[in-house]
Every structure is written in C-alpha cells, then in structure tokens.
mmCIF file of C-alpha atoms in Angstrom:
data_model
loop_
_atom_site.group_PDB
_atom_site.id
_atom_site.type_symbol
_atom_site.label_atom_id
_atom_site.label_comp_id
_atom_site.label_asym_id
_atom_site.label_seq_id
_atom_site.Cartn_x
_atom_site.Cartn_y
_atom_site.Cartn_z
ATOM 1 C CA MET A 47 104.343 38.484 -35.798
ATOM 2 C CA LYS A 48 103.579 42.063 -36.532
ATOM 3 C CA GLY A 49 100.824 44.700 -35.943
ATOM 4 C CA VAL A 50 98.142 45.538 -38.383
ATOM 5 C CA SER A 51 100.448 47.793 -40.361
ATOM 6 C CA GLY A 52 103.108 45.016 -40.685
ATOM 7 C CA VAL A 53 105.497 46.830 -38.415
ATOM 8 C CA PRO A 54 106.076 45.370 -34.757
ATOM 9 C CA ARG A 55 104.392 47.185 -31.953
ATOM 10 C CA ALA A 56 106.913 48.854 -29.681
ATOM 11 C CA LEU A 57 106.716 49.725 -25.878
ATOM 12 C CA PHE A 58 109.311 51.927 -24.341
ATOM 13 C CA VAL A 59 109.794 51.864 -20.696
ATOM 14 C CA HIS A 60 111.568 55.012 -19.343
ATOM 15 C CA ALA A 61 112.310 56.173 -15.824
ATOM 16 C CA HIS A 62 111.586 59.860 -16.160
ATOM 17 C CA PRO A 63 109.923 62.469 -18.342
ATOM 18 C CA ASP A 64 112.539 63.641 -20.967
ATOM 19 C CA ASP A 65 114.431 60.283 -21.109
ATOM 20 C CA GLU A 66 112.136 59.128 -23.964
ATOM 21 C CA SER A 67 113.031 62.165 -26.198
ATOM 22 C CA LEU A 68 116.684 62.590 -25.280
ATOM 23 C CA TRP A 69 117.791 58.860 -25.670
ATOM 24 C CA THR A 70 115.166 57.280 -27.922
ATOM 25 C CA GLY A 71 113.171 60.059 -29.516
ATOM 26 C CA GLY A 72 114.333 59.527 -32.970
ATOM 27 C CA THR A 73 113.653 55.834 -32.857
ATOM 28 C CA MET A 74 110.245 56.368 -31.520
ATOM 29 C CA ALA A 75 109.380 58.931 -34.228
ATOM 30 C CA ARG A 76 110.832 56.848 -36.903
ATOM 31 C CA HIS A 77 108.905 53.804 -35.883
ATOM 32 C CA ALA A 78 105.684 55.542 -35.723
ATOM 33 C CA ARG A 79 106.370 56.988 -39.302
ATOM 34 C CA ARG A 80 106.723 53.504 -40.351
ATOM 35 C CA GLY A 81 103.172 52.536 -39.228
ATOM 36 C CA GLY A 82 104.295 50.973 -35.943
ATOM 37 C CA GLU A 83 102.294 51.374 -32.732
ATOM 38 C CA VAL A 84 104.685 53.128 -30.213
ATOM 39 C CA SER A 85 103.713 53.299 -26.623
ATOM 40 C CA LEU A 86 105.454 54.587 -23.517
ATOM 41 C CA VAL A 87 105.546 53.817 -19.804
ATOM 42 C CA THR A 88 107.065 56.511 -17.710
ATOM 43 C CA CYS A 89 107.894 55.132 -14.181
ATOM 44 C CA THR A 90 107.975 58.308 -12.232
ATOM 45 C CA TRP A 91 106.210 61.630 -11.993
ATOM 46 C CA VAL A 92 102.399 61.883 -11.907
ATOM 47 C CA PRO A 93 99.602 63.772 -13.769
ATOM 48 C CA GLY A 94 99.110 67.195 -12.501
ATOM 49 C CA THR A 95 102.824 67.972 -12.349
ATOM 50 C CA ALA A 96 104.385 70.374 -14.819
ATOM 51 C CA ARG A 97 106.637 67.750 -16.315
ATOM 52 C CA HIS A 98 103.614 65.342 -17.042
ATOM 53 C CA GLY A 99 102.194 68.194 -19.268
ATOM 54 C CA GLU A 100 105.511 68.543 -20.849
ATOM 55 C CA LEU A 101 105.637 64.783 -21.405
ATOM 56 C CA LEU A 102 102.370 64.834 -23.128
ATOM 57 C CA ASP A 103 103.537 67.539 -25.571
ATOM 58 C CA ALA A 104 106.691 65.487 -26.257
ATOM 59 C CA ALA A 105 104.498 62.419 -26.918
ATOM 60 C CA ARG A 106 102.644 64.251 -29.520
ATOM 61 C CA GLU A 107 105.875 65.471 -31.356
ATOM 62 C CA LEU A 108 106.997 61.638 -31.296
ATOM 63 C CA GLY A 109 103.813 60.220 -32.702
ATOM 64 C CA LEU A 110 102.828 58.002 -29.842
ATOM 65 C CA SER A 111 99.858 55.709 -30.307
ATOM 66 C CA ARG A 112 98.306 56.800 -26.937
ATOM 67 C CA GLU A 113 99.095 58.985 -23.892
ATOM 68 C CA PRO A 114 102.082 57.865 -21.882
ATOM 69 C CA ILE A 115 101.268 55.332 -19.079
ATOM 70 C CA MET A 116 102.557 56.788 -15.720
ATOM 71 C CA LEU A 117 103.417 54.153 -13.035
ATOM 72 C CA GLY A 118 103.215 56.791 -10.413
ATOM 73 C CA TYR A 119 106.349 56.430 -8.415
ATOM 74 C CA ALA A 120 108.649 59.293 -7.144
ATOM 75 C CA ASP A 121 111.780 60.154 -8.902
ATOM 76 C CA SER A 122 114.560 58.999 -6.465
ATOM 77 C CA PHE A 123 115.979 62.536 -6.312
ATOM 78 C CA VAL A 124 112.730 64.590 -6.610
ATOM 79 C CA PRO A 125 110.084 63.802 -4.088
ATOM 80 C CA GLU A 126 107.693 66.349 -5.528
ATOM 81 C CA SER A 127 107.510 64.473 -8.724
ATOM 82 C CA ALA A 128 104.782 62.227 -6.967
ATOM 83 C CA PRO A 129 104.002 63.723 -3.641
ATOM 84 C CA GLY A 130 103.426 61.067 -1.007
ATOM 85 C CA ALA A 131 104.420 58.248 -3.296
ATOM 86 C CA THR A 132 107.199 55.809 -2.879
ATOM 87 C CA PRO A 133 110.527 56.402 -4.681
ATOM 88 C CA PHE A 134 110.728 54.088 -7.653
ATOM 89 C CA VAL A 135 113.757 52.260 -6.449
ATOM 90 C CA SER A 136 112.213 51.508 -3.039
ATOM 91 C CA ALA A 137 108.649 50.297 -3.861
ATOM 92 C CA PRO A 138 107.909 46.595 -3.681
ATOM 93 C CA PHE A 139 109.437 44.934 -6.748
ATOM 94 C CA ASP A 140 106.569 42.348 -7.111
ATOM 95 C CA GLU A 141 104.130 45.166 -7.221
ATOM 96 C CA GLN A 142 106.056 46.967 -10.027
ATOM 97 C CA VAL A 143 106.305 43.885 -12.040
ATOM 98 C CA ALA A 144 102.577 43.158 -11.586
ATOM 99 C CA ALA A 145 101.768 46.585 -12.824
ATOM 100 C CA LEU A 146 104.014 46.423 -15.822
ATOM 101 C CA VAL A 147 102.905 42.970 -16.743
ATOM 102 C CA ALA A 148 99.265 44.202 -16.984
ATOM 103 C CA HIS A 149 100.316 46.997 -19.453
ATOM 104 C CA ILE A 150 102.254 44.488 -21.493
ATOM 105 C CA ARG A 151 99.469 42.036 -21.779
ATOM 106 C CA GLU A 152 97.043 44.976 -22.773
ATOM 107 C CA ILE A 153 99.272 46.564 -25.268
ATOM 108 C CA LYS A 154 100.784 43.386 -26.548
ATOM 109 C CA PRO A 155 104.111 44.796 -27.766
ATOM 110 C CA HIS A 156 106.465 42.663 -29.792
ATOM 111 C CA ILE A 157 109.463 44.727 -28.642
ATOM 112 C CA LEU A 158 110.363 46.266 -25.294
ATOM 113 C CA VAL A 159 112.840 49.160 -25.145
ATOM 114 C CA THR A 160 114.601 50.366 -21.923
ATOM 115 C CA TYR A 161 118.154 51.212 -20.614
ATOM 116 C CA ASP A 162 121.104 48.802 -20.542
ATOM 117 C CA ALA A 163 121.921 47.137 -17.253
ATOM 118 C CA TYR A 164 124.093 50.077 -16.101
ATOM 119 C CA GLY A 165 121.243 52.575 -16.885
ATOM 120 C CA MET A 166 123.759 54.041 -19.486
ATOM 121 C CA TYR A 167 125.444 56.200 -16.818
ATOM 122 C CA GLY A 168 124.736 54.526 -13.532
ATOM 123 C CA HIS A 169 121.485 56.406 -12.576
ATOM 124 C CA PRO A 170 119.636 54.260 -10.052
ATOM 125 C CA ASP A 171 116.221 54.801 -11.538
ATOM 126 C CA HIS A 172 117.552 53.688 -14.922
ATOM 127 C CA ILE A 173 119.125 50.512 -13.623
ATOM 128 C CA HIS A 174 115.930 49.714 -11.704
ATOM 129 C CA ALA A 175 113.823 50.243 -15.066
ATOM 130 C CA ASN A 176 116.203 47.837 -16.700
ATOM 131 C CA ARG A 177 115.574 45.280 -14.077
ATOM 132 C CA LEU A 178 111.820 45.727 -13.967
ATOM 133 C CA THR A 179 111.450 45.658 -17.697
ATOM 134 C CA CYS A 180 113.324 42.296 -17.989
ATOM 135 C CA ALA A 181 111.351 40.683 -15.156
ATOM 136 C CA ALA A 182 108.036 41.828 -16.544
ATOM 137 C CA ALA A 183 108.961 40.594 -20.072
ATOM 138 C CA ASP A 184 109.526 37.153 -18.665
ATOM 139 C CA ALA A 185 106.526 37.166 -16.223
ATOM 140 C CA ALA A 186 103.959 38.458 -18.954
ATOM 141 C CA ALA A 187 104.445 35.255 -20.961
ATOM 142 C CA ILE A 188 103.751 32.874 -18.037
ATOM 143 C CA GLY A 189 99.970 31.888 -18.010
ATOM 144 C CA ALA A 190 100.139 31.009 -14.111
ATOM 145 C CA TYR A 191 101.511 34.386 -13.284
ATOM 146 C CA ARG A 192 98.774 36.752 -12.300
ATOM 147 C CA PRO A 193 95.961 35.396 -14.612
ATOM 148 C CA ASP A 194 93.874 38.450 -13.437
ATOM 149 C CA ALA A 195 96.134 40.713 -15.243
ATOM 150 C CA GLY A 196 95.282 39.455 -18.697
ATOM 151 C CA GLU A 197 96.071 36.639 -21.177
ATOM 152 C CA PRO A 198 99.819 35.732 -21.443
ATOM 153 C CA TRP A 199 101.853 37.759 -24.046
ATOM 154 C CA GLN A 200 105.309 36.802 -25.310
ATOM 155 C CA VAL A 201 107.476 39.678 -26.054
ATOM 156 C CA ARG A 202 109.805 38.849 -28.951
ATOM 157 C CA SER A 203 112.829 41.185 -28.455
ATOM 158 C CA LEU A 204 114.394 43.397 -25.836
ATOM 159 C CA TYR A 205 116.386 46.398 -26.893
ATOM 160 C CA PHE A 206 118.680 48.170 -24.408
ATOM 161 C CA ILE A 207 119.617 51.817 -24.838
ATOM 162 C CA THR A 208 123.432 52.275 -24.744
ATOM 163 C CA ILE A 209 126.114 55.065 -25.636
ATOM 164 C CA PRO A 210 128.801 54.010 -28.004
ATOM 165 C CA GLU A 211 132.386 54.277 -26.707
ATOM 166 C CA THR A 212 133.279 56.419 -29.817
ATOM 167 C CA THR A 213 130.411 58.945 -28.831
ATOM 168 C CA VAL A 214 131.719 59.128 -25.294
ATOM 169 C CA THR A 215 135.097 59.885 -26.508
ATOM 170 C CA THR A 216 133.918 62.596 -28.783
ATOM 171 C CA LEU A 217 131.641 64.407 -26.276
ATOM 172 C CA LYS A 218 133.967 64.034 -23.060
ATOM 173 C CA PRO A 219 136.154 66.999 -23.772
ATOM 174 C CA HIS A 220 133.096 69.265 -24.085
ATOM 175 C CA LEU A 221 131.118 68.411 -21.169
ATOM 176 C CA THR A 222 131.484 68.844 -17.321
ATOM 177 C CA GLU A 223 132.092 66.111 -14.788
ATOM 178 C CA ASP A 224 128.574 66.343 -13.653
ATOM 179 C CA SER A 225 127.176 65.674 -17.040
ATOM 180 C CA HIS A 226 125.198 62.352 -17.647
ATOM 181 C CA LEU A 227 127.725 60.563 -19.546
ATOM 182 C CA PRO A 228 129.353 57.141 -18.668
ATOM 183 C CA VAL A 229 133.043 56.939 -17.970
ATOM 184 C CA SER A 230 133.247 54.711 -20.972
ATOM 185 C CA GLY A 231 130.734 53.523 -23.524
ATOM 186 C CA THR A 232 129.950 50.309 -25.220
ATOM 187 C CA PRO A 233 132.472 49.121 -27.762
ATOM 188 C CA SER A 234 131.355 49.434 -31.281
ATOM 189 C CA ASP A 235 131.584 45.607 -31.921
ATOM 190 C CA ARG A 236 129.134 44.931 -29.052
ATOM 191 C CA ILE A 237 126.294 47.292 -30.337
ATOM 192 C CA ASP A 238 123.639 45.409 -32.231
ATOM 193 C CA LEU A 239 121.761 48.254 -33.655
ATOM 194 C CA ALA A 240 122.615 51.941 -34.459
ATOM 195 C CA VAL A 241 119.763 53.955 -35.815
ATOM 196 C CA ASP A 242 120.310 56.961 -37.863
ATOM 197 C CA VAL A 243 117.555 59.222 -37.018
ATOM 198 C CA ASP A 244 118.466 62.190 -39.144
ATOM 199 C CA ASP A 245 115.097 61.977 -41.046
ATOM 200 C CA CYS A 246 113.296 62.496 -37.689
ATOM 201 C CA LEU A 247 115.656 64.912 -36.096
ATOM 202 C CA GLY A 248 113.105 67.773 -36.209
ATOM 203 C CA SER A 249 110.562 65.651 -34.161
ATOM 204 C CA LYS A 250 113.259 64.687 -31.703
ATOM 205 C CA ILE A 251 114.464 68.113 -30.996
ATOM 206 C CA ARG A 252 110.966 69.644 -30.689
ATOM 207 C CA ALA A 253 110.150 66.654 -28.206
ATOM 208 C CA ILE A 254 113.387 67.454 -26.167
ATOM 209 C CA VAL A 255 112.475 71.140 -26.078
ATOM 210 C CA SER A 256 109.015 70.301 -24.880
ATOM 211 C CA HIS A 257 110.782 69.497 -21.568
ATOM 212 C CA LYS A 258 111.112 73.034 -20.437
ATOM 213 C CA THR A 259 111.324 72.518 -16.781
ATOM 214 C CA GLU A 260 114.165 69.977 -17.096
ATOM 215 C CA ILE A 261 116.012 72.083 -19.628
ATOM 216 C CA ALA A 262 115.836 75.047 -17.147
ATOM 217 C CA ARG A 263 116.824 72.956 -14.066
ATOM 218 C CA SER A 264 119.339 70.441 -15.449
ATOM 219 C CA ALA A 265 123.045 71.238 -15.752
ATOM 220 C CA SER A 266 123.364 68.225 -18.053
ATOM 221 C CA MET A 267 120.729 69.351 -20.362
ATOM 222 C CA LYS A 268 122.184 72.807 -20.471
ATOM 223 C CA ALA A 269 125.546 71.135 -21.217
ATOM 224 C CA PHE A 270 124.329 69.018 -24.139
ATOM 225 C CA GLY A 271 122.444 72.199 -25.623
ATOM 226 C CA ALA A 272 125.721 74.083 -25.429
ATOM 227 C CA LEU A 273 127.790 71.401 -27.419
ATOM 228 C CA PRO A 274 129.532 72.606 -30.608
ATOM 229 C CA ARG A 275 127.718 71.725 -33.633
ATOM 230 C CA ASP A 276 129.351 68.616 -34.854
ATOM 231 C CA PRO A 277 129.575 66.771 -31.338
ATOM 232 C CA GLN A 278 125.795 67.896 -30.848
ATOM 233 C CA ARG A 279 124.781 66.438 -34.212
ATOM 234 C CA LEU A 280 126.591 63.162 -33.413
ATOM 235 C CA PHE A 281 124.766 62.887 -30.139
ATOM 236 C CA LEU A 282 121.347 63.703 -31.490
ATOM 237 C CA GLN A 283 121.573 61.804 -34.859
ATOM 238 C CA TRP A 284 122.501 58.353 -33.583
ATOM 239 C CA GLU A 285 120.629 55.935 -31.088
ATOM 240 C CA SER A 286 122.279 52.918 -30.281
ATOM 241 C CA TYR A 287 120.869 49.748 -28.700
ATOM 242 C CA LEU A 288 121.930 46.176 -27.337
ATOM 243 C CA ARG A 289 119.453 43.472 -28.543
ATOM 244 C CA ARG A 290 118.273 40.199 -26.733
ATOM 245 C CA ASP A 291 115.874 38.052 -28.551
ATOM 246 C CA LEU A 292 113.334 36.019 -26.206
ATOM 247 C CA VAL A 293 112.026 34.041 -29.314
ATOM 248 C CA PRO A 294 113.927 32.724 -32.354
ATOM 249 C CA GLY A 295 114.318 35.559 -34.929
ATOM 250 C CA GLY A 296 113.031 38.296 -32.564
ATOM 251 C CA ALA A 297 111.585 41.392 -34.080
ATOM 252 C CA GLU A 298 113.209 44.306 -35.739
ATOM 253 C CA LEU A 299 113.083 47.794 -34.121
ATOM 254 C CA ALA A 300 114.331 49.739 -37.149
#
C-alpha cells in the first residue's frame, strides 16, 4: 500500500526543533524527492517562538508536504519553549496518545519514524517520543479507540533512529563529554537500514543551519560543527534505523 506517487507516506515524530534535520534530514529530503509525502510532528515548542520559525525554514529545505504539526508541550529543559504548558514528559500520556492518533488518522502514514527506545543517547524527551509513537501506532488501528478521532488507520512499519557503534567509535575522540552521543552505539548487525544521504546532503545541511538559535546555544551543535572533515562527513552522510513491521511485508522507507 502506497501513496498516489507509489511511494509510502512517512510521518516523522521528533521531540524538538532541529532533531528532524540533524538525525533524519537526509532521509526526509530523499523520501520527498522520490515523490513520497513527508510529514512531521514536533512534540515541544509552540508557534510564535524563534525556534518554531526556524523549524518552518528547515521544513521547506527538506521538502515537507505540510507545515510541521506542533503538539505544544514544553521542552523538559527549556520552559520558555511553550510558556505555561506542561513539560512533554509530564503531560497525561492518554491525552498525548489521543492527540497523535488523530494526526495519524488524518495523514494516514504507511511509516512512522522516531527515536529508538533509548532516545539514541538517553534524552528523556526522546525516550518519551518513542513510547508515545509506539502506543499511538497501535491505538490508531483500533476502531473502538476514540472513534471521534477519525477512521482507524493501520501503520505498516515503524523505523527507529539509532547511531551505529562504528560511528560512535569514530566520533568519540573528537567530542567533549557533554556532547549528545551514546556511550555505545548499535552493533552493525542489528541495524536494519543505513541510508546514504549524500545526494541530499545540501538540503540536510541547509536545514540544520536554519536552526540558528540552537546552533548558537548548544555545546553539542558547536562540537558537531567543529568535527574534522572525515568524521563530520560520516556523521552527516549516513542515517541509521531499526525497523519493526506492524503488518506482513511492512513498508520501505528508502
């Protein structure tokens, strides 16, 4: 089952603005170039903030089918991301599942993409996004669950962003301890999909650079930007995923 173009529709669920570009920007741009509908849910930050405007710029660079959907929760470490809103990890889980299910039933993606169960490097918002996405994927297909949220929709495959063990080993000598990098990555034989995004690297880099506020603030972003050419190229050129099919055969992301 595919979209009108013959390419599956893909919905990416990310915790914060910039995550979509840094971790999946090449895959998103590549999938869009193939004619696939690419949509994005961003769980934190709200319209009217600087980082929301930067996210819109990044989304245009990546070829998204529509403006990013903002769930409107606060970044766990940045309250001003959504003034007065509940932190993403503290909000009622059932409320969040219902909200994401409504978006899934409207967009009807064949593929959902989010972080692996460890959030790649243990960030609580990333871990929570994984749990939310998995729960919503299951709930969206159940007719008795929130019939007011639209007709049931069966997602075919889940893809979980991860970092290869070999990449961690290569980057570790060049990064400080506070950089967002896991202690150990995923062994190569466990990775289901490694996407070479070299043909979309320009779009990915322009999308990353759109997030000017985070680049100026984040020590990790500065550290990644200061990597020597070859390690930086390795980090930017390859995007890796674990895959879980929810129906026989699933759907191909790339």
